[in-house]
Amino acid sequence: MRVTTVGVVGAGAMGSGIAALAASAGCRVVLLDIPGDADPTSPKRSAPAQGGLQKALKAKPAAFMDASAAARIRTGNTEDHLAWLADCDWICEAIVELPEPKQQLFAKLEALMKPTAIITSNTSGIPMGVLLAGRGEKFRRRFLGTHFFNPPRYMHLLEVIPTAETDPAVIGAMREFAERTLGKGIVIAKDVPGFIANRLGVYGMVGTMRRMMQHGLTIDEVDGLTGALIGRARSATFRTGDLSGLDVIAHVTKGLGGATGEDFTLPDWVLTELVGKGRLGDKTGGGFFTKTKEGTKTFDWKSGDYVPQQRLEGGEIGQASRLPIAQRLPAARALTGPHGAFLRAHLVDSAHYALTLAESLAYDIVAIDRAMEWGYGWEAGPFQVMDALGLDWLAEQFRLEGLPIPALLEKAQGTFYRQGEYLTFDGSYEAIPGIPGRITLAGLAASGRVLDDNGLSRLIDLGDGVACFEFRSKMNSLGQGVLEGLARALRKVETLGFNGMVIGNEDARAFSVGADLSLVSFAIAAGAWDDIEVSCKAFQDSVMSIRRAPFPVVVAPAGMTLGGGAEFTLHADAVQAHAETYMGLVEAGVGLLPGGGGTKELLMRHTAELSQYEEIDLFAAVKRAFKVIALAATSTSAHEARALGFLRDRDRISMNRDHHLADAKQRVLDLAPGYLPPVERTVRALGREGTANLEYALWAAREAGQASAHDVRVGRAIAYVLCGGDGTPRDVTEQDLLDLEREQFLSLLGTKETQERIAYTLKTGKPLRN
């Protein structure tokens, strides 16, 4: 039961986002919406679906991993083109959130779907039983809920909601496709209103608004208290509301209230002053927050005006925010004053609600925690949070508030999680269910699989004769400790006779942000130029050691892969990139050029791509490499990294981060039999002929006001390396180019302008144009 062709009905934000994700993953997609014109001959007949596709192409953050994937999507309308869905393996309904239109659509789909098709609804809370009214047995066996979170490309969670009649093989096939092809984290939810994440998340949002008013706090204060401080998403409560859309929140709360009988009513000021006046969040340019020329302003719910934003920072809140989550939560509950009173009420209410509803929402507490982590961006799920707060403390707070002690809390023996086990609903403890296909470095390290550890890096045995070298420095920056760790790791892997090595980690933010600029700045201030040159040569040697190893080395980048991190990646035998890899040689932004082999490698890679043709223009390779390096081009996905030349055709992409390291390990095993390291390469350098062409382009950019004088200086240095100097054309080796890289890198580092750029970036995190 393989899914290769996808049909999506409904081209709104969610439907077009799901279509964009499926197309990015390589599927052929049919995207339909209602007719835009009653006239069957009108060119606007399919305008709604076409418009949804165009909005997805313009979306920020980008809905597509590569804009060219939009060519895989065929748009149409539900009256003229519904028959196109007859060939689809999976048909996902994402139309208006009302039962009747969905039921009418399913009646039509039942008549045309192929016997092996999977039919799902992306409803955010309507029970499956309601949607299935009037459908036959065959349809019911092929049907289940698939609740994506917005934006579908970036939110890891997919709630899968089977019914009692859903064929288990359909559940398995949908899970396999969603995990492997779409990259989702799957949670099986029960068929109840709101399912898991929205039921808890929306309750928390409504309760937070009410408590804010009870305690007389501002929106800025509450977002400062309900974000990273307590392990929630940085967008906290109200920023999340603007991202989601206040009209969507109003619709969902009304629906949940009607379906559950609980009070999900939003405060009057939200409905009248914001929703009623079209202030719906980011989609309309303003909601709880709005951006002006003077900066961001926040809605004052007391006056009804927007006021300058005042972030809640510093003091005991700032101190608590820097602690690990297990210490941060107890510190948060101990805050003094109105902030502490608000937080304690918030944490207690959220915990009591989750404890009371848990068994009706999910099949175990692990699913609930994963749903909130993957769907709402929480650092720790509700039951992990309760463990950190202390179950005895919670029980005491419940008594003080006059709340009944939930049965699940009474079953817990002091904790919900202990030594790899979790509390089941019957009161026993069982092993935490693993995530299919996932290798966890933390878990392997805890089980004694560390082969080497110097504090800034470590080598872990992945099994089957494959080791993983993991950066562990701040933002995985590449300093001396990491480079020394790499040298030790390569020796260890060879000594042990392993098949090969993966370079990767589990950091959600970055594979590596490259060299530590603060150390470079310190060395400049100390005038330690000889040490800087030695360090530059050592970095180049470390990068080349990956290529020269007598066994395959596979680099597994994910997240920010910048500067030196990109150079490590470029020199691997193979790359297994996560789909959300943001790769770039960004040194030009701080007035430098890639000095760790990146300039050399792009030139050789682009030249090799042209070598298959009889008559080639070598300058085309130079020009392509120059453009990427001089503009500090950074990919917005692994797919775009391939288009920029950072990934080769033989490099692979993992859609699911949970599978990433396992995929990289398998790539090592694929390459290991009969492996021989690549031979050193030479390339024809154009010399002065090439630099002259590039210098003209730099002059033109300067004349057009597109480049500063120092930008031109940096560009000339890049051109000098890419052309092998400014002499006559000649054949150059990899080492020749590395020497030129190092020479020009040090020359730029000695300029006042580059030093100013480095200092400014270290201070502000932003580039300086000087």
Short mmCIF file of N, CA and C in Angstrom, two decimals, residues 644-756:
data_model
loop_
_atom_site.label_atom_id
_atom_site.label_comp_id
_atom_site.label_asym_id
_atom_site.label_seq_id
_atom_site.Cartn_x
_atom_site.Cartn_y
_atom_site.Cartn_z
N LEU A 644 21.89 24.93 -4.86
CA LEU A 644 23.02 25.85 -4.70
C LEU A 644 24.36 25.17 -4.90
N GLY A 645 24.36 23.84 -4.96
CA GLY A 645 25.61 23.11 -5.16
C GLY A 645 26.24 22.58 -3.88
N PHE A 646 25.61 22.79 -2.74
CA PHE A 646 26.16 22.29 -1.48
C PHE A 646 25.95 20.78 -1.35
N LEU A 647 24.91 20.26 -1.97
CA LEU A 647 24.66 18.82 -1.99
C LEU A 647 24.78 18.32 -3.43
N ARG A 648 25.31 17.10 -3.59
CA ARG A 648 25.45 16.48 -4.91
C ARG A 648 24.25 15.57 -5.17
N ASP A 649 24.16 15.09 -6.40
CA ASP A 649 23.06 14.19 -6.74
C ASP A 649 23.09 12.93 -5.88
N ARG A 650 24.29 12.48 -5.51
CA ARG A 650 24.39 11.24 -4.72
C ARG A 650 24.10 11.46 -3.24
N ASP A 651 24.06 12.70 -2.81
CA ASP A 651 23.71 12.97 -1.41
C ASP A 651 22.22 12.80 -1.21
N ARG A 652 21.83 12.42 -0.01
CA ARG A 652 20.44 12.07 0.26
C ARG A 652 19.83 12.98 1.33
N ILE A 653 18.51 12.98 1.35
CA ILE A 653 17.76 13.84 2.28
C ILE A 653 16.81 12.99 3.11
N SER A 654 16.85 13.19 4.42
CA SER A 654 15.90 12.55 5.34
C SER A 654 14.81 13.55 5.67
N MET A 655 13.56 13.19 5.42
CA MET A 655 12.47 14.09 5.74
C MET A 655 12.19 14.14 7.24
N ASN A 656 12.44 13.02 7.92
CA ASN A 656 12.10 12.92 9.34
C ASN A 656 13.37 12.98 10.18
N ARG A 657 13.45 13.94 11.08
CA ARG A 657 14.64 14.06 11.93
C ARG A 657 14.81 12.83 12.81
N ASP A 658 13.72 12.17 13.16
CA ASP A 658 13.81 10.97 13.98
C ASP A 658 14.57 9.85 13.27
N HIS A 659 14.55 9.84 11.94
CA HIS A 659 15.22 8.81 11.15
C HIS A 659 16.61 9.22 10.71
N HIS A 660 16.98 10.46 10.97
CA HIS A 660 18.14 11.07 10.35
C HIS A 660 19.44 10.30 10.60
N LEU A 661 19.76 10.06 11.87
CA LEU A 661 21.01 9.39 12.19
C LEU A 661 21.01 7.94 11.72
N ALA A 662 19.86 7.29 11.79
CA ALA A 662 19.77 5.91 11.30
C ALA A 662 20.01 5.86 9.80
N ASP A 663 19.48 6.84 9.07
CA ASP A 663 19.71 6.91 7.63
C ASP A 663 21.19 7.13 7.32
N ALA A 664 21.83 8.02 8.12
CA ALA A 664 23.26 8.29 7.91
C ALA A 664 24.09 7.05 8.22
N LYS A 665 23.73 6.34 9.27
CA LYS A 665 24.44 5.11 9.61
C LYS A 665 24.33 4.10 8.47
N GLN A 666 23.14 3.94 7.91
CA GLN A 666 22.95 3.00 6.81
C GLN A 666 23.77 3.41 5.60
N ARG A 667 23.91 4.71 5.40
CA ARG A 667 24.72 5.19 4.26
C ARG A 667 26.18 4.78 4.44
N VAL A 668 26.69 4.84 5.67
CA VAL A 668 28.05 4.36 5.93
C VAL A 668 28.17 2.89 5.59
N LEU A 669 27.21 2.10 6.02
CA LEU A 669 27.24 0.66 5.76
C LEU A 669 27.15 0.37 4.26
N ASP A 670 26.42 1.19 3.52
CA ASP A 670 26.34 1.01 2.07
C ASP A 670 27.69 1.27 1.40
N LEU A 671 28.43 2.25 1.93
CA LEU A 671 29.69 2.66 1.30
C LEU A 671 30.88 1.82 1.74
N ALA A 672 30.77 1.16 2.89
CA ALA A 672 31.93 0.50 3.51
C ALA A 672 32.56 -0.63 2.70
N PRO A 673 31.79 -1.53 2.10
CA PRO A 673 32.43 -2.65 1.39
C PRO A 673 33.35 -2.18 0.26
N GLY A 674 34.63 -2.54 0.35
CA GLY A 674 35.59 -2.17 -0.68
C GLY A 674 35.92 -0.70 -0.76
N TYR A 675 35.67 0.03 0.31
CA TYR A 675 35.87 1.49 0.27
C TYR A 675 37.34 1.86 0.06
N LEU A 676 37.57 2.85 -0.78
CA LEU A 676 38.88 3.46 -0.97
C LEU A 676 38.71 4.97 -0.92
N PRO A 677 39.58 5.68 -0.20
CA PRO A 677 39.44 7.14 -0.13
C PRO A 677 39.65 7.77 -1.50
N PRO A 678 39.01 8.90 -1.78
CA PRO A 678 39.16 9.55 -3.09
C PRO A 678 40.58 10.06 -3.31
N VAL A 679 40.99 10.11 -4.55
CA VAL A 679 42.33 10.60 -4.88
C VAL A 679 42.32 12.12 -4.87
N GLU A 680 43.50 12.70 -4.66
CA GLU A 680 43.63 14.16 -4.70
C GLU A 680 43.32 14.65 -6.13
N ARG A 681 42.72 15.82 -6.24
CA ARG A 681 42.26 16.32 -7.53
C ARG A 681 43.05 17.56 -7.97
N THR A 682 43.02 17.78 -9.26
CA THR A 682 43.55 19.03 -9.82
C THR A 682 42.45 19.69 -10.64
N VAL A 683 42.61 20.97 -10.87
CA VAL A 683 41.64 21.71 -11.66
C VAL A 683 42.39 22.77 -12.45
N ARG A 684 41.86 23.13 -13.60
CA ARG A 684 42.46 24.16 -14.43
C ARG A 684 42.06 25.53 -13.90
N ALA A 685 43.04 26.30 -13.47
CA ALA A 685 42.77 27.65 -12.95
C ALA A 685 42.90 28.67 -14.07
N LEU A 686 42.02 29.64 -14.11
CA LEU A 686 41.96 30.61 -15.22
C LEU A 686 42.92 31.77 -15.05
N GLY A 687 43.41 32.00 -13.82
CA GLY A 687 44.34 33.09 -13.59
C GLY A 687 43.75 34.46 -13.89
N ARG A 688 44.57 35.34 -14.43
CA ARG A 688 44.19 36.73 -14.63
C ARG A 688 42.96 36.86 -15.53
N GLU A 689 42.82 35.96 -16.48
CA GLU A 689 41.66 36.01 -17.38
C GLU A 689 40.35 35.93 -16.60
N GLY A 690 40.31 35.07 -15.59
CA GLY A 690 39.11 34.92 -14.79
C GLY A 690 38.91 36.05 -13.80
N THR A 691 40.01 36.46 -13.13
CA THR A 691 39.87 37.53 -12.13
C THR A 691 39.43 38.83 -12.78
N ALA A 692 39.86 39.07 -14.01
CA ALA A 692 39.49 40.31 -14.69
C ALA A 692 37.98 40.36 -14.92
N ASN A 693 37.42 39.24 -15.32
CA ASN A 693 35.97 39.20 -15.54
C ASN A 693 35.20 39.45 -14.25
N LEU A 694 35.65 38.84 -13.16
CA LEU A 694 34.97 39.01 -11.88
C LEU A 694 35.17 40.41 -11.33
N GLU A 695 36.34 40.98 -11.54
CA GLU A 695 36.58 42.34 -11.06
C GLU A 695 35.69 43.34 -11.79
N TYR A 696 35.41 43.08 -13.05
CA TYR A 696 34.50 43.97 -13.78
C TYR A 696 33.10 43.91 -13.15
N ALA A 697 32.66 42.70 -12.81
CA ALA A 697 31.35 42.55 -12.18
C ALA A 697 31.33 43.27 -10.83
N LEU A 698 32.43 43.21 -10.09
CA LEU A 698 32.51 43.90 -8.80
C LEU A 698 32.48 45.42 -9.00
N TRP A 699 33.18 45.89 -10.01
CA TRP A 699 33.17 47.33 -10.31
C TRP A 699 31.75 47.80 -10.63
N ALA A 700 31.04 47.00 -11.44
CA ALA A 700 29.67 47.36 -11.82
C ALA A 700 28.76 47.40 -10.60
N ALA A 701 28.94 46.44 -9.67
CA ALA A 701 28.13 46.42 -8.45
C ALA A 701 28.44 47.64 -7.59
N ARG A 702 29.70 48.04 -7.55
CA ARG A 702 30.10 49.22 -6.77
C ARG A 702 29.50 50.49 -7.38
N GLU A 703 29.54 50.60 -8.70
CA GLU A 703 29.00 51.77 -9.38
C GLU A 703 27.48 51.87 -9.20
N ALA A 704 26.82 50.71 -9.10
CA ALA A 704 25.36 50.69 -8.94
C ALA A 704 24.93 50.85 -7.48
N GLY A 705 25.91 51.03 -6.59
CA GLY A 705 25.60 51.19 -5.17
C GLY A 705 25.19 49.91 -4.48
N GLN A 706 25.49 48.77 -5.11
CA GLN A 706 25.12 47.48 -4.54
C GLN A 706 26.22 46.87 -3.69
N ALA A 707 27.40 47.48 -3.69
CA ALA A 707 28.52 46.93 -2.92
C ALA A 707 29.36 48.08 -2.38
N SER A 708 29.85 47.88 -1.17
CA SER A 708 30.75 48.88 -0.58
C SER A 708 32.18 48.61 -1.07
N ALA A 709 33.08 49.53 -0.75
CA ALA A 709 34.48 49.35 -1.14
C ALA A 709 35.05 48.07 -0.52
N HIS A 710 34.65 47.79 0.71
CA HIS A 710 35.18 46.59 1.35
C HIS A 710 34.52 45.33 0.78
N ASP A 711 33.27 45.42 0.37
CA ASP A 711 32.65 44.29 -0.33
C ASP A 711 33.46 43.93 -1.56
N VAL A 712 33.92 44.96 -2.28
CA VAL A 712 34.73 44.74 -3.47
C VAL A 712 36.05 44.08 -3.08
N ARG A 713 36.64 44.54 -1.99
CA ARG A 713 37.91 43.94 -1.51
C ARG A 713 37.72 42.47 -1.20
N VAL A 714 36.63 42.13 -0.55
CA VAL A 714 36.35 40.73 -0.23
C VAL A 714 36.11 39.94 -1.51
N GLY A 715 35.36 40.53 -2.44
CA GLY A 715 35.09 39.86 -3.70
C GLY A 715 36.35 39.57 -4.49
N ARG A 716 37.29 40.49 -4.47
CA ARG A 716 38.55 40.28 -5.18
C ARG A 716 39.33 39.12 -4.57
N ALA A 717 39.30 39.02 -3.25
CA ALA A 717 40.00 37.92 -2.59
C ALA A 717 39.38 36.57 -2.98
N ILE A 718 38.04 36.52 -3.03
CA ILE A 718 37.35 35.29 -3.44
C ILE A 718 37.72 34.95 -4.88
N ALA A 719 37.71 35.96 -5.75
CA ALA A 719 38.04 35.75 -7.16
C ALA A 719 39.47 35.25 -7.31
N TYR A 720 40.38 35.80 -6.52
CA TYR A 720 41.80 35.42 -6.58
C TYR A 720 41.97 33.93 -6.30
N VAL A 721 41.27 33.44 -5.30
CA VAL A 721 41.38 32.02 -4.96
C VAL A 721 40.73 31.16 -6.04
N LEU A 722 39.53 31.52 -6.46
CA LEU A 722 38.80 30.71 -7.44
C LEU A 722 39.53 30.63 -8.78
N CYS A 723 40.34 31.63 -9.09
CA CYS A 723 41.07 31.65 -10.36
C CYS A 723 42.51 31.20 -10.20
N GLY A 724 42.88 30.72 -9.02
CA GLY A 724 44.23 30.22 -8.80
C GLY A 724 45.29 31.30 -8.85
N GLY A 725 44.93 32.50 -8.40
CA GLY A 725 45.85 33.63 -8.47
C GLY A 725 45.55 34.47 -9.70
N ASP A 726 46.44 35.43 -10.02
CA ASP A 726 46.19 36.30 -11.17
C ASP A 726 47.27 36.16 -12.24
N GLY A 727 47.88 34.97 -12.29
CA GLY A 727 48.89 34.71 -13.32
C GLY A 727 48.27 34.12 -14.57
N THR A 728 49.06 33.32 -15.28
CA THR A 728 48.55 32.67 -16.48
C THR A 728 47.77 31.42 -16.10
N PRO A 729 46.89 30.93 -16.96
CA PRO A 729 46.14 29.71 -16.67
C PRO A 729 47.08 28.55 -16.35
N ARG A 730 46.71 27.74 -15.37
CA ARG A 730 47.57 26.63 -14.95
C ARG A 730 46.73 25.58 -14.24
N ASP A 731 47.28 24.38 -14.11
CA ASP A 731 46.65 23.33 -13.32
C ASP A 731 47.06 23.50 -11.86
N VAL A 732 46.08 23.48 -10.96
CA VAL A 732 46.36 23.64 -9.53
C VAL A 732 45.81 22.44 -8.77
N THR A 733 46.48 22.10 -7.68
CA THR A 733 46.04 21.00 -6.82
C THR A 733 45.12 21.53 -5.74
N GLU A 734 44.51 20.60 -5.01
CA GLU A 734 43.69 21.01 -3.87
C GLU A 734 44.52 21.79 -2.87
N GLN A 735 45.76 21.34 -2.64
CA GLN A 735 46.60 22.03 -1.66
C GLN A 735 46.97 23.43 -2.12
N ASP A 736 47.19 23.60 -3.44
CA ASP A 736 47.46 24.94 -3.96
C ASP A 736 46.31 25.89 -3.62
N LEU A 737 45.08 25.42 -3.81
CA LEU A 737 43.91 26.26 -3.53
C LEU A 737 43.74 26.50 -2.04
N LEU A 738 44.03 25.49 -1.23
CA LEU A 738 43.96 25.68 0.22
C LEU A 738 44.96 26.73 0.68
N ASP A 739 46.15 26.71 0.10
CA ASP A 739 47.16 27.71 0.46
C ASP A 739 46.70 29.12 0.09
N LEU A 740 46.08 29.23 -1.09
CA LEU A 740 45.56 30.54 -1.50
C LEU A 740 44.41 30.98 -0.60
N GLU A 741 43.55 30.05 -0.22
CA GLU A 741 42.46 30.38 0.71
C GLU A 741 43.02 30.96 2.00
N ARG A 742 43.99 30.27 2.54
CA ARG A 742 44.56 30.69 3.84
C ARG A 742 45.22 32.06 3.73
N GLU A 743 45.94 32.27 2.62
CA GLU A 743 46.61 33.55 2.40
C GLU A 743 45.61 34.70 2.35
N GLN A 744 44.53 34.53 1.59
CA GLN A 744 43.55 35.59 1.44
C GLN A 744 42.69 35.75 2.69
N PHE A 745 42.42 34.67 3.37
CA PHE A 745 41.67 34.73 4.62
C PHE A 745 42.42 35.60 5.63
N LEU A 746 43.72 35.36 5.78
CA LEU A 746 44.52 36.12 6.74
C LEU A 746 44.67 37.57 6.31
N SER A 747 44.77 37.79 4.99
CA SER A 747 44.87 39.15 4.49
C SER A 747 43.62 39.95 4.83
N LEU A 748 42.45 39.36 4.60
CA LEU A 748 41.20 40.05 4.94
C LEU A 748 41.06 40.25 6.44
N LEU A 749 41.48 39.26 7.21
CA LEU A 749 41.37 39.35 8.66
C LEU A 749 42.19 40.51 9.21
N GLY A 750 43.22 40.89 8.49
CA GLY A 750 44.07 42.00 8.94
C GLY A 750 43.51 43.37 8.63
N THR A 751 42.40 43.46 7.92
CA THR A 751 41.84 44.77 7.58
C THR A 751 40.95 45.30 8.70
N LYS A 752 40.94 46.60 8.82
CA LYS A 752 40.12 47.26 9.85
C LYS A 752 38.64 46.98 9.61
N GLU A 753 38.22 46.99 8.36
CA GLU A 753 36.80 46.82 8.05
C GLU A 753 36.30 45.43 8.44
N THR A 754 37.09 44.41 8.15
CA THR A 754 36.67 43.05 8.53
C THR A 754 36.62 42.92 10.05
N GLN A 755 37.59 43.49 10.73
CA GLN A 755 37.59 43.42 12.19
C GLN A 755 36.36 44.15 12.76
N GLU A 756 35.96 45.24 12.14
CA GLU A 756 34.76 45.94 12.58
C GLU A 756 33.52 45.08 12.34
#
